Structure formats: C-alpha cells, structure tokens
Short mmCIF file of C-alpha atoms and ligand atoms in Angstrom, two decimals:
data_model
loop_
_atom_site.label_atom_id
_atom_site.label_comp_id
_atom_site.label_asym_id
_atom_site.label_seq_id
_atom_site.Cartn_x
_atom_site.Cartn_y
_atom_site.Cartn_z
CA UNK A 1 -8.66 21.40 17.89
CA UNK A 2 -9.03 20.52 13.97
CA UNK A 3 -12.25 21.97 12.69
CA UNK A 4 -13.77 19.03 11.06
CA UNK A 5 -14.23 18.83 7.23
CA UNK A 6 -16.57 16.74 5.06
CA UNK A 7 -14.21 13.79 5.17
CA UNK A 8 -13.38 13.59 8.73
CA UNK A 9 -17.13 14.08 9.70
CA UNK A 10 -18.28 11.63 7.36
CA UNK A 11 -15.48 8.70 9.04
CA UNK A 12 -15.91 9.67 12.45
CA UNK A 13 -12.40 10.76 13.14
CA UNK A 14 -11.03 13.85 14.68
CA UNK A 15 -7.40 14.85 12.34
CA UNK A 16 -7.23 14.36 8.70
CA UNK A 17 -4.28 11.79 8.88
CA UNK A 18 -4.66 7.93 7.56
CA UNK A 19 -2.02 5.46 8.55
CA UNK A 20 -1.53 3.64 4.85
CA UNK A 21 -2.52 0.61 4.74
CA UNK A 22 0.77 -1.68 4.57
CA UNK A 23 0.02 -5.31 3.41
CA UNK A 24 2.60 -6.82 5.82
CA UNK A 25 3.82 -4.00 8.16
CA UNK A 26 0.51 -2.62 9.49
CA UNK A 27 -0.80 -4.24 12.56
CA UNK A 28 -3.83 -4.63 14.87
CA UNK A 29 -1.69 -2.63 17.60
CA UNK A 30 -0.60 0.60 14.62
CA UNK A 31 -4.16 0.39 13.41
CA UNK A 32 -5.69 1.06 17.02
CA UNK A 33 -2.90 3.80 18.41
CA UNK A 34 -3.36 5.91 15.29
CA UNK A 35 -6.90 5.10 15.24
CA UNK A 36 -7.22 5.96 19.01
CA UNK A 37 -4.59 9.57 18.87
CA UNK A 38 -7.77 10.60 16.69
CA UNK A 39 -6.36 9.43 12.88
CA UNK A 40 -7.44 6.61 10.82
CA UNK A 41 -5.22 3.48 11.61
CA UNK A 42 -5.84 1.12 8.53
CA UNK A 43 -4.74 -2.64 8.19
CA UNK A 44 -3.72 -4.24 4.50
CA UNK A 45 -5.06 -7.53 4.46
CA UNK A 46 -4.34 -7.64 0.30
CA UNK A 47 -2.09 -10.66 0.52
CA UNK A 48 -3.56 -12.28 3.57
CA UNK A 49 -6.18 -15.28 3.71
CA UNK A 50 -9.99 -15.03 4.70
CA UNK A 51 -9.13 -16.66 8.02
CA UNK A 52 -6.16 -14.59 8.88
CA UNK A 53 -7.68 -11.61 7.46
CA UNK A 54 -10.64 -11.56 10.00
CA UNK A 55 -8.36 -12.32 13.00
CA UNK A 56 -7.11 -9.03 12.29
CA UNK A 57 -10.03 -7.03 12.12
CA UNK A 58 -10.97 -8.88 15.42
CA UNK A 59 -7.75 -8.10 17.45
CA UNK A 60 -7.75 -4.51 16.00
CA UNK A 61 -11.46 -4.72 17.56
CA UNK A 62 -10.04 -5.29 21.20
CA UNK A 63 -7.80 -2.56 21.25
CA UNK A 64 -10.28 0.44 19.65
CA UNK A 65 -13.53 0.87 19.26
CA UNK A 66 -12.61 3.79 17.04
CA UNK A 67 -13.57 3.65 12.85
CA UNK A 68 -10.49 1.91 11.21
CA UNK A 69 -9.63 1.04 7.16
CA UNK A 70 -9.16 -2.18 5.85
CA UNK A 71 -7.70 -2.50 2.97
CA UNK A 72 -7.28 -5.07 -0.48
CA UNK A 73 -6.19 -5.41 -3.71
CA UNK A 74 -8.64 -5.32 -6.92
CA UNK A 75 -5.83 -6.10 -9.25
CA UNK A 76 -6.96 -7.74 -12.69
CA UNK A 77 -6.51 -11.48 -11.93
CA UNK A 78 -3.25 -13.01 -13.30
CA UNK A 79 -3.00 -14.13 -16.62
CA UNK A 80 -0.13 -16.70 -16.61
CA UNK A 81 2.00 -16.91 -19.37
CA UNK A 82 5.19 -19.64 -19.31
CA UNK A 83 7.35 -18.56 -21.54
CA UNK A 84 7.18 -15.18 -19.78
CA UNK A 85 7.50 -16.63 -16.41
CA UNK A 86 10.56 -19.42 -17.88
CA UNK A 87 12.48 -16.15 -18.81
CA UNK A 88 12.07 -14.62 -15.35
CA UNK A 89 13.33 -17.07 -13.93
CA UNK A 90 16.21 -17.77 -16.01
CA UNK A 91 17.20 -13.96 -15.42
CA UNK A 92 17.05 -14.45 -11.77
CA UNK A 93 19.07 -17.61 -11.98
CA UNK A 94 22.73 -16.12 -10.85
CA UNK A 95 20.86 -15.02 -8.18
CA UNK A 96 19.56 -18.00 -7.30
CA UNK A 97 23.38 -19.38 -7.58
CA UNK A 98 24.62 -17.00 -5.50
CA UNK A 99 22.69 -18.08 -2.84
CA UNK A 100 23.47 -21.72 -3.54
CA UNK A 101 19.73 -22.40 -4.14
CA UNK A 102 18.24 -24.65 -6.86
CA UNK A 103 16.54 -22.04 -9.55
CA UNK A 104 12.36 -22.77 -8.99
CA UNK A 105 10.51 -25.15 -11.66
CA UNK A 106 7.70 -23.11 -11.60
CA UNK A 107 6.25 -19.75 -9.74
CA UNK A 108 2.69 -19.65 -7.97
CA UNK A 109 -0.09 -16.94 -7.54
CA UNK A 110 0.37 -16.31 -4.15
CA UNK A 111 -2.66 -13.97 -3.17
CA UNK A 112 -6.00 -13.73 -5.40
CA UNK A 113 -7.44 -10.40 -5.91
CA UNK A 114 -10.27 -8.98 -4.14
CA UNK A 115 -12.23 -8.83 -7.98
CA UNK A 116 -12.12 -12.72 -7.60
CA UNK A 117 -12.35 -13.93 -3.83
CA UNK A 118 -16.09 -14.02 -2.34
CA UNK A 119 -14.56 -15.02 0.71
CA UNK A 120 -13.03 -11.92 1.70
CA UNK A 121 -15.95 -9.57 0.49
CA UNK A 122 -18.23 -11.95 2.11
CA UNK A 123 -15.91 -11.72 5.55
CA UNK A 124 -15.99 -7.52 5.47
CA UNK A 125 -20.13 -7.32 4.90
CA UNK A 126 -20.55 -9.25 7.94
CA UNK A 127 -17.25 -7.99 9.74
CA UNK A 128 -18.55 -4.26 8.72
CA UNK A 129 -15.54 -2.40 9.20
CA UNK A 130 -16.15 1.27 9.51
CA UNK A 131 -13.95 1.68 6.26
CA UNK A 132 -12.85 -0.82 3.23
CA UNK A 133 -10.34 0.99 0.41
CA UNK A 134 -9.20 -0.61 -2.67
CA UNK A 135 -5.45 -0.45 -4.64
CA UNK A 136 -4.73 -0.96 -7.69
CA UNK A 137 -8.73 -0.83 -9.01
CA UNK A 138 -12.13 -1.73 -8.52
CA UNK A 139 -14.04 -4.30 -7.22
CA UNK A 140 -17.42 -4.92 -9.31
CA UNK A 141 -20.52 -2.36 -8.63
CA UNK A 142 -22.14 -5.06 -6.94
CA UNK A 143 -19.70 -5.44 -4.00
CA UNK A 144 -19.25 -1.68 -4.36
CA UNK A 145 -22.62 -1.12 -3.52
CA UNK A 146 -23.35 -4.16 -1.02
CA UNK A 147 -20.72 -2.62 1.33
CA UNK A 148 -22.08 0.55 1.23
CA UNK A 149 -25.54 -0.69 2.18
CA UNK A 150 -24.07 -2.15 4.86
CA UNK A 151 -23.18 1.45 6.13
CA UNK A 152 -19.49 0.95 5.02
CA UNK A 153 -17.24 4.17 3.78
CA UNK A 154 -15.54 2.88 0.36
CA UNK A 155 -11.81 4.31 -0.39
CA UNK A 156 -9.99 3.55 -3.91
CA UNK A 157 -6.21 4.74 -5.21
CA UNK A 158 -6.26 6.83 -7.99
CA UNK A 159 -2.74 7.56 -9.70
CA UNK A 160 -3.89 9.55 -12.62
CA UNK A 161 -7.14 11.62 -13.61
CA UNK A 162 -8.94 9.21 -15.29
CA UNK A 163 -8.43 6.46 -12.60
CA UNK A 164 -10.20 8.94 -10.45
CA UNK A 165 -13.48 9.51 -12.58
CA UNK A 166 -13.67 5.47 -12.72
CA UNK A 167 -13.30 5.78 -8.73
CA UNK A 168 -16.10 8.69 -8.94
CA UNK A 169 -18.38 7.19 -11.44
CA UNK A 170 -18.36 3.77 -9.63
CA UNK A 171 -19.80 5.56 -6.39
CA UNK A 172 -16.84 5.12 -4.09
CA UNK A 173 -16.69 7.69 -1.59
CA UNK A 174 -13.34 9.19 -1.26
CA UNK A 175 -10.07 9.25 -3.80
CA UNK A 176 -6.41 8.40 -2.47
CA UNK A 177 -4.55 10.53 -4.48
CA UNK A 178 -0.83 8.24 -4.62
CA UNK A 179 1.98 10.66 -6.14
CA UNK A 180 4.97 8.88 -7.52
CA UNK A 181 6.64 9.52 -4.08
CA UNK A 182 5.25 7.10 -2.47
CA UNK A 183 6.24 4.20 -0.46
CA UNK A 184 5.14 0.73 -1.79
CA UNK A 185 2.79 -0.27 -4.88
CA UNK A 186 1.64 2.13 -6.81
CA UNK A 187 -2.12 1.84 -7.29
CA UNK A 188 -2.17 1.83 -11.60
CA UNK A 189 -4.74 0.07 -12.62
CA UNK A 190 -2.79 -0.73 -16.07
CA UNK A 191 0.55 -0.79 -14.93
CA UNK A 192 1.24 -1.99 -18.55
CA UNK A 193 -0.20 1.57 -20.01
CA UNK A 194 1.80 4.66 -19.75
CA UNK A 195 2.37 6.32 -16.61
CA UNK A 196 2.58 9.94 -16.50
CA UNK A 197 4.63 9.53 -12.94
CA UNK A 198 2.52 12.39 -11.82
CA UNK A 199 4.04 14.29 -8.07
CA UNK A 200 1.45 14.31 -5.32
CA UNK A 201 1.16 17.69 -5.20
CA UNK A 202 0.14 17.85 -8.84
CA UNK A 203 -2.13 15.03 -9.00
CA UNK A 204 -3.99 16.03 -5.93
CA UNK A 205 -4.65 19.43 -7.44
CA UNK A 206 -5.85 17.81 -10.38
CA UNK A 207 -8.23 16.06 -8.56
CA UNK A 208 -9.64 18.27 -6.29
CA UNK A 209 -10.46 20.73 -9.59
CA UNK A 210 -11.92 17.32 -11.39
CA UNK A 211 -14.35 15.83 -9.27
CA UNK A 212 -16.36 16.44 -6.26
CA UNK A 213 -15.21 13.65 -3.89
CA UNK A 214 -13.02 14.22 -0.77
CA UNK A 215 -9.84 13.70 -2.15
CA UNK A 216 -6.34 12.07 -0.10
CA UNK A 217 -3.33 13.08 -1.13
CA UNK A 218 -0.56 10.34 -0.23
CA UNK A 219 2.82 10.01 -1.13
CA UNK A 220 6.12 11.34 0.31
CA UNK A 221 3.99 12.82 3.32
CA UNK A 222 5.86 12.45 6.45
CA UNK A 223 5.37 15.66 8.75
CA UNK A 224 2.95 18.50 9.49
CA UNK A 225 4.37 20.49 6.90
CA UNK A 226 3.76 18.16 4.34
CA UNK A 227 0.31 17.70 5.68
CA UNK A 228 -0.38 21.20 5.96
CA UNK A 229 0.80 21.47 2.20
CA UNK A 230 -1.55 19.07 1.17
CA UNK A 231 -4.15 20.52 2.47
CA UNK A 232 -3.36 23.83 1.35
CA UNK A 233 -3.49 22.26 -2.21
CA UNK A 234 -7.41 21.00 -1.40
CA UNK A 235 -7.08 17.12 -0.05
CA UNK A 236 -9.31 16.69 2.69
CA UNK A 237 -6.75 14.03 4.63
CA UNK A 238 -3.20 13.00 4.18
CA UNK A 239 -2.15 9.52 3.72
CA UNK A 240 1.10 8.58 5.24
CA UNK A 241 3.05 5.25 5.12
CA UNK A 242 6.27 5.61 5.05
CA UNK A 243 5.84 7.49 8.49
CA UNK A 244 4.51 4.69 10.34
CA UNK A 245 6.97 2.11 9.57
CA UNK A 246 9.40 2.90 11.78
CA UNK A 247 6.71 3.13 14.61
CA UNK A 248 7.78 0.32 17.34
CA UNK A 249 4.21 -0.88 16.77
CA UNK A 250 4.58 -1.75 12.93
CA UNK A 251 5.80 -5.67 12.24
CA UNK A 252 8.65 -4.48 9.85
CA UNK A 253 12.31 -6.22 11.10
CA UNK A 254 14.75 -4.42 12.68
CA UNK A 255 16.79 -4.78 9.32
CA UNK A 256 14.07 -2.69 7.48
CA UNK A 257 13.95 -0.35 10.88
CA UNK A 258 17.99 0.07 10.60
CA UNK A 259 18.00 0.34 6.73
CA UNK A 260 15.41 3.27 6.72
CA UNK A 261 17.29 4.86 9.39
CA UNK A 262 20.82 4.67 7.50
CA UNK A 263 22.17 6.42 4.61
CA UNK A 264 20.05 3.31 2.50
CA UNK A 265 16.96 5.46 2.62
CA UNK A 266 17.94 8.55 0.49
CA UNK A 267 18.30 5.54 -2.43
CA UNK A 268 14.67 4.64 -3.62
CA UNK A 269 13.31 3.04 -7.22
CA UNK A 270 10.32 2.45 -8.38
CA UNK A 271 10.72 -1.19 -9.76
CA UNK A 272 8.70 -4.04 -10.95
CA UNK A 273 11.34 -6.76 -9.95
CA UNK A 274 10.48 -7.50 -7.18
CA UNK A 275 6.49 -8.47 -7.27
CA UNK A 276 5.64 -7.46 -11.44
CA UNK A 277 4.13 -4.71 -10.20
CA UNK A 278 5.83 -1.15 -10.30
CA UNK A 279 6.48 -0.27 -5.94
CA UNK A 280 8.81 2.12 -4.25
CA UNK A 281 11.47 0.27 -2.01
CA UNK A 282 15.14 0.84 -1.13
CA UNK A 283 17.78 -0.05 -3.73
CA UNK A 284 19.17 -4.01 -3.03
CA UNK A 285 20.82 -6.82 -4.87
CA UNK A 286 17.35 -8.19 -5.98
CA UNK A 287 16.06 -4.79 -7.48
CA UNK A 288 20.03 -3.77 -9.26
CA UNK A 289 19.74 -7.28 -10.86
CA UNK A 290 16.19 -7.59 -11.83
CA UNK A 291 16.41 -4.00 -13.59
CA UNK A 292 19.57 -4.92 -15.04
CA UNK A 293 18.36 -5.78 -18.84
CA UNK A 294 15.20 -4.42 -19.74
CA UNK A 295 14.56 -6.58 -22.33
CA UNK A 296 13.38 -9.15 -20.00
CA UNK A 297 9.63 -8.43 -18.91
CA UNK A 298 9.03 -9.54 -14.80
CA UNK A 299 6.34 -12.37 -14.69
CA UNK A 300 2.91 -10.85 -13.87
CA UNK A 301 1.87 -9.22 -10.38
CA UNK A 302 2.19 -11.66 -7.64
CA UNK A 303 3.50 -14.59 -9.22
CA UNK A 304 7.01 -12.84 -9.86
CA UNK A 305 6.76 -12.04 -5.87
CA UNK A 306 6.49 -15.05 -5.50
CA UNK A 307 10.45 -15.93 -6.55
CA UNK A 308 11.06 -12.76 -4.56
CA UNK A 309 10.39 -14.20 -1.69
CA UNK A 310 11.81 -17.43 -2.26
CA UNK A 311 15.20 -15.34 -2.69
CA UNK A 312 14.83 -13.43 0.14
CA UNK A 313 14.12 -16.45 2.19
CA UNK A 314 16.80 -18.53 1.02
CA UNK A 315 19.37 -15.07 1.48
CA UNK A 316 17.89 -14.55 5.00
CA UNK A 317 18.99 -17.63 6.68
CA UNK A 318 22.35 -17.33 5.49
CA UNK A 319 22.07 -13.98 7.27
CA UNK A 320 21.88 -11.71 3.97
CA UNK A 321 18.90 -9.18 3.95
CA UNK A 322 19.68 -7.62 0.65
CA UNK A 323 16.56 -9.52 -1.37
CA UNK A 324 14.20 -7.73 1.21
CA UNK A 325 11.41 -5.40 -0.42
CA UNK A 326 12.54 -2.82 1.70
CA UNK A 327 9.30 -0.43 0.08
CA UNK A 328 9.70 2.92 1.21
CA UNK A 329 9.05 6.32 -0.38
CA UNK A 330 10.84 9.36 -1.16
CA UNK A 331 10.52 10.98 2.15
CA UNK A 332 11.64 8.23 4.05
CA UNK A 333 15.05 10.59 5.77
CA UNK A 334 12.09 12.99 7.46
CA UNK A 335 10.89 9.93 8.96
CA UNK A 336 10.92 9.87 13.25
CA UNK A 337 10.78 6.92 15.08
CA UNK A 338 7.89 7.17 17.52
CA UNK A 339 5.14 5.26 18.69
CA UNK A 340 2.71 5.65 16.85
CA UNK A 341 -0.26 7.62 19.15
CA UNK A 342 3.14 10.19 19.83
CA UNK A 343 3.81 10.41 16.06
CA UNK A 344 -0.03 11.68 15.78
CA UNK A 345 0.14 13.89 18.21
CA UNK A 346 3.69 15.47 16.91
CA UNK A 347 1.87 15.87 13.54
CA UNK A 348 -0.46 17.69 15.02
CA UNK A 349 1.04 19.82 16.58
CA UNK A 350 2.89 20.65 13.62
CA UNK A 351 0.10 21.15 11.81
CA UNK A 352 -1.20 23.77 14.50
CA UNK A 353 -4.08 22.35 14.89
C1 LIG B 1 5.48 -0.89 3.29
C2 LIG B 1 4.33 -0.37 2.48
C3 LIG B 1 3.29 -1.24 2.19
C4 LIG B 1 2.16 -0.76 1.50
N1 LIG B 1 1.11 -1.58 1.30
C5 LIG B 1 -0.04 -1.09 0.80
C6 LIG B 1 -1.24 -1.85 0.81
O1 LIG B 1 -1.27 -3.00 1.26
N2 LIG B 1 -2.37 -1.27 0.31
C7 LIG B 1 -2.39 0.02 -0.16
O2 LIG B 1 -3.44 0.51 -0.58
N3 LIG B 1 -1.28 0.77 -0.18
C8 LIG B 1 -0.11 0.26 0.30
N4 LIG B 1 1.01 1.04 0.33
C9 LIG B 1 0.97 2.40 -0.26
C10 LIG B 1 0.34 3.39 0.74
O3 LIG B 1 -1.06 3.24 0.78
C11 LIG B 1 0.61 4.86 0.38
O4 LIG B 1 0.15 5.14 -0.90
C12 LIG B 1 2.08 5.24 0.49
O5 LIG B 1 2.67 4.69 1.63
C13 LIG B 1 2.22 6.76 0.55
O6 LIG B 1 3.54 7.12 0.39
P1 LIG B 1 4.59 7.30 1.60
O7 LIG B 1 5.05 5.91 1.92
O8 LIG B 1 5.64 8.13 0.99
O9 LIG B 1 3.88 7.92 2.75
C14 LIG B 1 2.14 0.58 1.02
C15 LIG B 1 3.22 1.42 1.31
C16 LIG B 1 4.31 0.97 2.02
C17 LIG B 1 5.42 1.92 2.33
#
C-alpha cells in the first residue's frame, strides 16, 4: 500500500495518480473508475455550458462517491480583432475548398472563460466538488477564496516558475506542473510571451525547490516508471492524460483510438492552428496547413477553434478525419489500452507500491 503524502491526505485519495482533465474525452464513467481504483478521476467541463456542465458532476455522482476534479479554463477573455480573424480565414480557405465548403463570414467565441462566467462558479459552490483546478490562469481571489470556504481543494497549471508563484501567492493549493510533453493545451497564461518550452522533469524540479505547495508533475507520464520518476524528482502526484484516452471508458472516436495506436502517434506538434492556443496533437492536414506560413497569426483562443471545427465537421461526413485535434503528448506509443480501474491498478503495481 502507498504511504500517503501531504497531497493525497489532504484529497482523500489513496495513489498519487490524477486522470487529466480532458475537455471533451473525459467522462462521468473515466472520472469514477479512476476515482474508485483509488486515483483522482477529473472531468474538463472548460468548453461545456452551465447546464451540461452540472449534469456531469451529477452522473459522475452516481457512479462514486469518491473526491473527483473538475476542471475550467481561466483564459483572458477574447479580444476580437477582424482583420486578424479575415486573414485566418483567408489562409484556411483552400482548405475550406478542398472540402467543397463555402469559406465562413465570420468566426464565434465558442466557450467563455471561467474569469467571466458566474454561472459556472456559481454551479461548483453549490455543486461542491471535492476538487476544482484551473488551465491556462486564474480565476479572481474572490472565487479563489469562495471555493475554498466552501471546503473545496483548488488546483492551477503552471508551465513556468513564475506562473507558479502567481498560483502560490493567489492561495491555490496545489501546482500542476505541465512539461512541454504533454498532451493537449498547454496551460501559458501569455501564450503570446516567450515560452521557455521547459521538460517536465525540469520544471517540476524547479518547482518543488521554489515554493512550498504540493507540486504535480504532468506531461509525457504514461507508466509507473514515469510516475516513479516524478516522484523521485519531488511531485507529490502525477498527472496523466494521454494514458487515459485510449481507456474504453473515455468518449474519444475510434479514429482517435486507431490513430494513437498506429505509427500516427510517434508524430506530435505543438501548434496553435487548430484553437489559437499552442496544444499537443497528432500531425494532420489542418495542423501541416495552418503552420504552413508563419506570417499569418491564428485568430485568438477559441474563436480560431471555432473554424476548426467547422473543418473537421464538414471533412467528417465526407468520411475524412484528418481536421481532427487528435491532442496527444509525447508519450503517447507507451500508451496501453485498458479500462481504466485496470490501468490504475497496472500503474501501481509498477510503481511497487
Ligand atoms: C485530449 C486532451 C484534452 C485535455 N484537456 C484539458 C482540459 O480540459 N483541462 C486541462 O487542465 N488540461 C487538459 N489537458 C492537459 C492535461 O491536463 C495534461 O496536462 C496532459 O494531458 C499531460 O500530458 P500527457 O497527455 O502527456 O499525459 C488535455 C490533454 C489531452 C491529451
């Protein structure tokens, strides 16, 4: 058996190991088998509505009583800008062609942030979820400190050291760590600054000798050994999410199932074509294009997603899955498909614990 460390006692979990929130590929049913092996299942509710968001936390409800994380996004609300957005779209337009599609007047914000939706912080203080983490920044010190009261354990990304003292200083409790490994967005809070692409390994030794927080290292994580290696290096938990996608209880397609499992998966980027955000996903037609003249700026995080998907819905009919974000990180060929309370227990056991 694990012998418990600050962070696990303080959650009420047995084994250091969070199932990443996944805005679209976690589910009630991954939440609660992770949650129930003994891990923290978490659900990503960032691009979901109030209503939709709270069914989710309900039906995780009936299958755990267990602590689980939910998860949003506190990035800065968009700043639209048309000319920007007008040149997007005009780079996408062979695209758009190709799929014998008529080229979008305009784009839409299709989530708000968390920093800017009452609804959904209003929703988790009376839901009271045992855990709430945040990507890509902070919500005010107000909510910060209302879900606290309410007995909540607060989570934020961190991608760099000073991220993490504005995690510490705002009185969050624990630090995700994200390396540039990892699957997905990366948590930046300026993804407009320079990023110093720091590994996981190196960041989460930075962060464990900076602060005092519990501190979860996450990215490229997919076995014991990589567990075990975080921990070595002084993170309290390891994040995985690349892991869990291929676990029969995630909602990702059986395209995104087959292209992790092929040859596809040893080809990652780190792109901001696909949402105007920089994420990890599997090289396709959308990302080779998109990053195919740099002198063309994405439109702002999620209203460039927002032609993203309209590709990728437009290719998928006609059968074509090659405008999915496929998001995946660099460890994605170490990846087994299990369910997800046997994947648990196999890390583990690896870990010797
Ligand atoms: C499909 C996918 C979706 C993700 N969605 C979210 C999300 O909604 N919120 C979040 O905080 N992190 C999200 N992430 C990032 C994870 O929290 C985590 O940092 C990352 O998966 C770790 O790297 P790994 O995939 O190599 O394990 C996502 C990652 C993936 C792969």
């Amino acid at each position: 058996m694990y012998k418990q460390n600050r962070f696990c006692s303080d959650v009420g979990i047995h084994y250091p190991i969070i199932q990443a929130p996944m805005a679209g590929v976690s589910t009630p049913a991954l939440a609660a088998a992770v949650s129930n092996a003994g891990g923290l299942g978490s659900l990503g509710i960032g691009a979901s509505d109030v209503k939709s968001a709270k069914k989710l936390i309900e039906d995780t409800r009936l299958l755990t009583n267990k602590p689980f994380n939910v998860n949003v996004f506190c990035h800065e609300p968009v700043s639209r800008n048309d000319q920007v957005e007008r040149a997007w779209l005009a780079h996408l337009s062979p695209l758009f062609a190709e799929l014998d599609e008529m080229v979008p007047e305009t784009l839409n914000e299709i989530y708000t942030s968390f920093i800017s939706s009452d609804d959904v912080f209003e929703m988790l203080v009376e839901t009271k979820p045992a855990v709430v983490s945040f990507h890509f920044g902070l919500p005010s010190d107000e909510k910060i400190h209302a879900l606290k009261k309410r007995g909540i354990y607060t989570i934020a990304t961190a991608t760099n050291p000073d991220e993490a003292r504005l995690v510490e200083d705002s009185g969050i409790n624990a630090i995700v760590a994200q390396g540039i490994e990892a699957g997905g967005h990366r948590g930046i809070f300026e993804p407009n600054t320079t990023d110093e692409k720091l590994t996981t390994s190196v960041l989460t030794r930075k962060l464990v000798a900076q602060g005092s927080l519990p501190i979860i290292a996450a990215g490229g994580i997919v076995d014991g050994t990589g567990i075990k290696a975080a921990m070595h290096l002084g993170a309290e938990a390891a994040q995985l999410g690349t892991a869990f996608i291929v676990c029969p209880e995630s909602a990702a397609s059986n395209d995104y199932r087959a292209a992790l499992t092929s040859e596809r998966s040893l080809k990652t980027k780190l792109t901001s074509a696909i949402s105007g955000r920089p994420a990890r996903g599997i090289v396709n037609r959308l990302i080779c294009h998109g990053d195919s003249d740099k002198t063309v700026l994405p439109a702002s995080y999620p209203v460039a997603y927002d032609a993203a998907k309209k590709l990728h819905r437009a290719a998928s009919k006609q059968g074509n899955f090659d405008f999915a974000a496929y998001w995946s990180g660099q460890g994605a060929p170490l990846k087994r498909a299990l369910p997800a309370d046997d994947l648990v227990s196999q890390l583990v056991k690896e870990c010797n614990w």
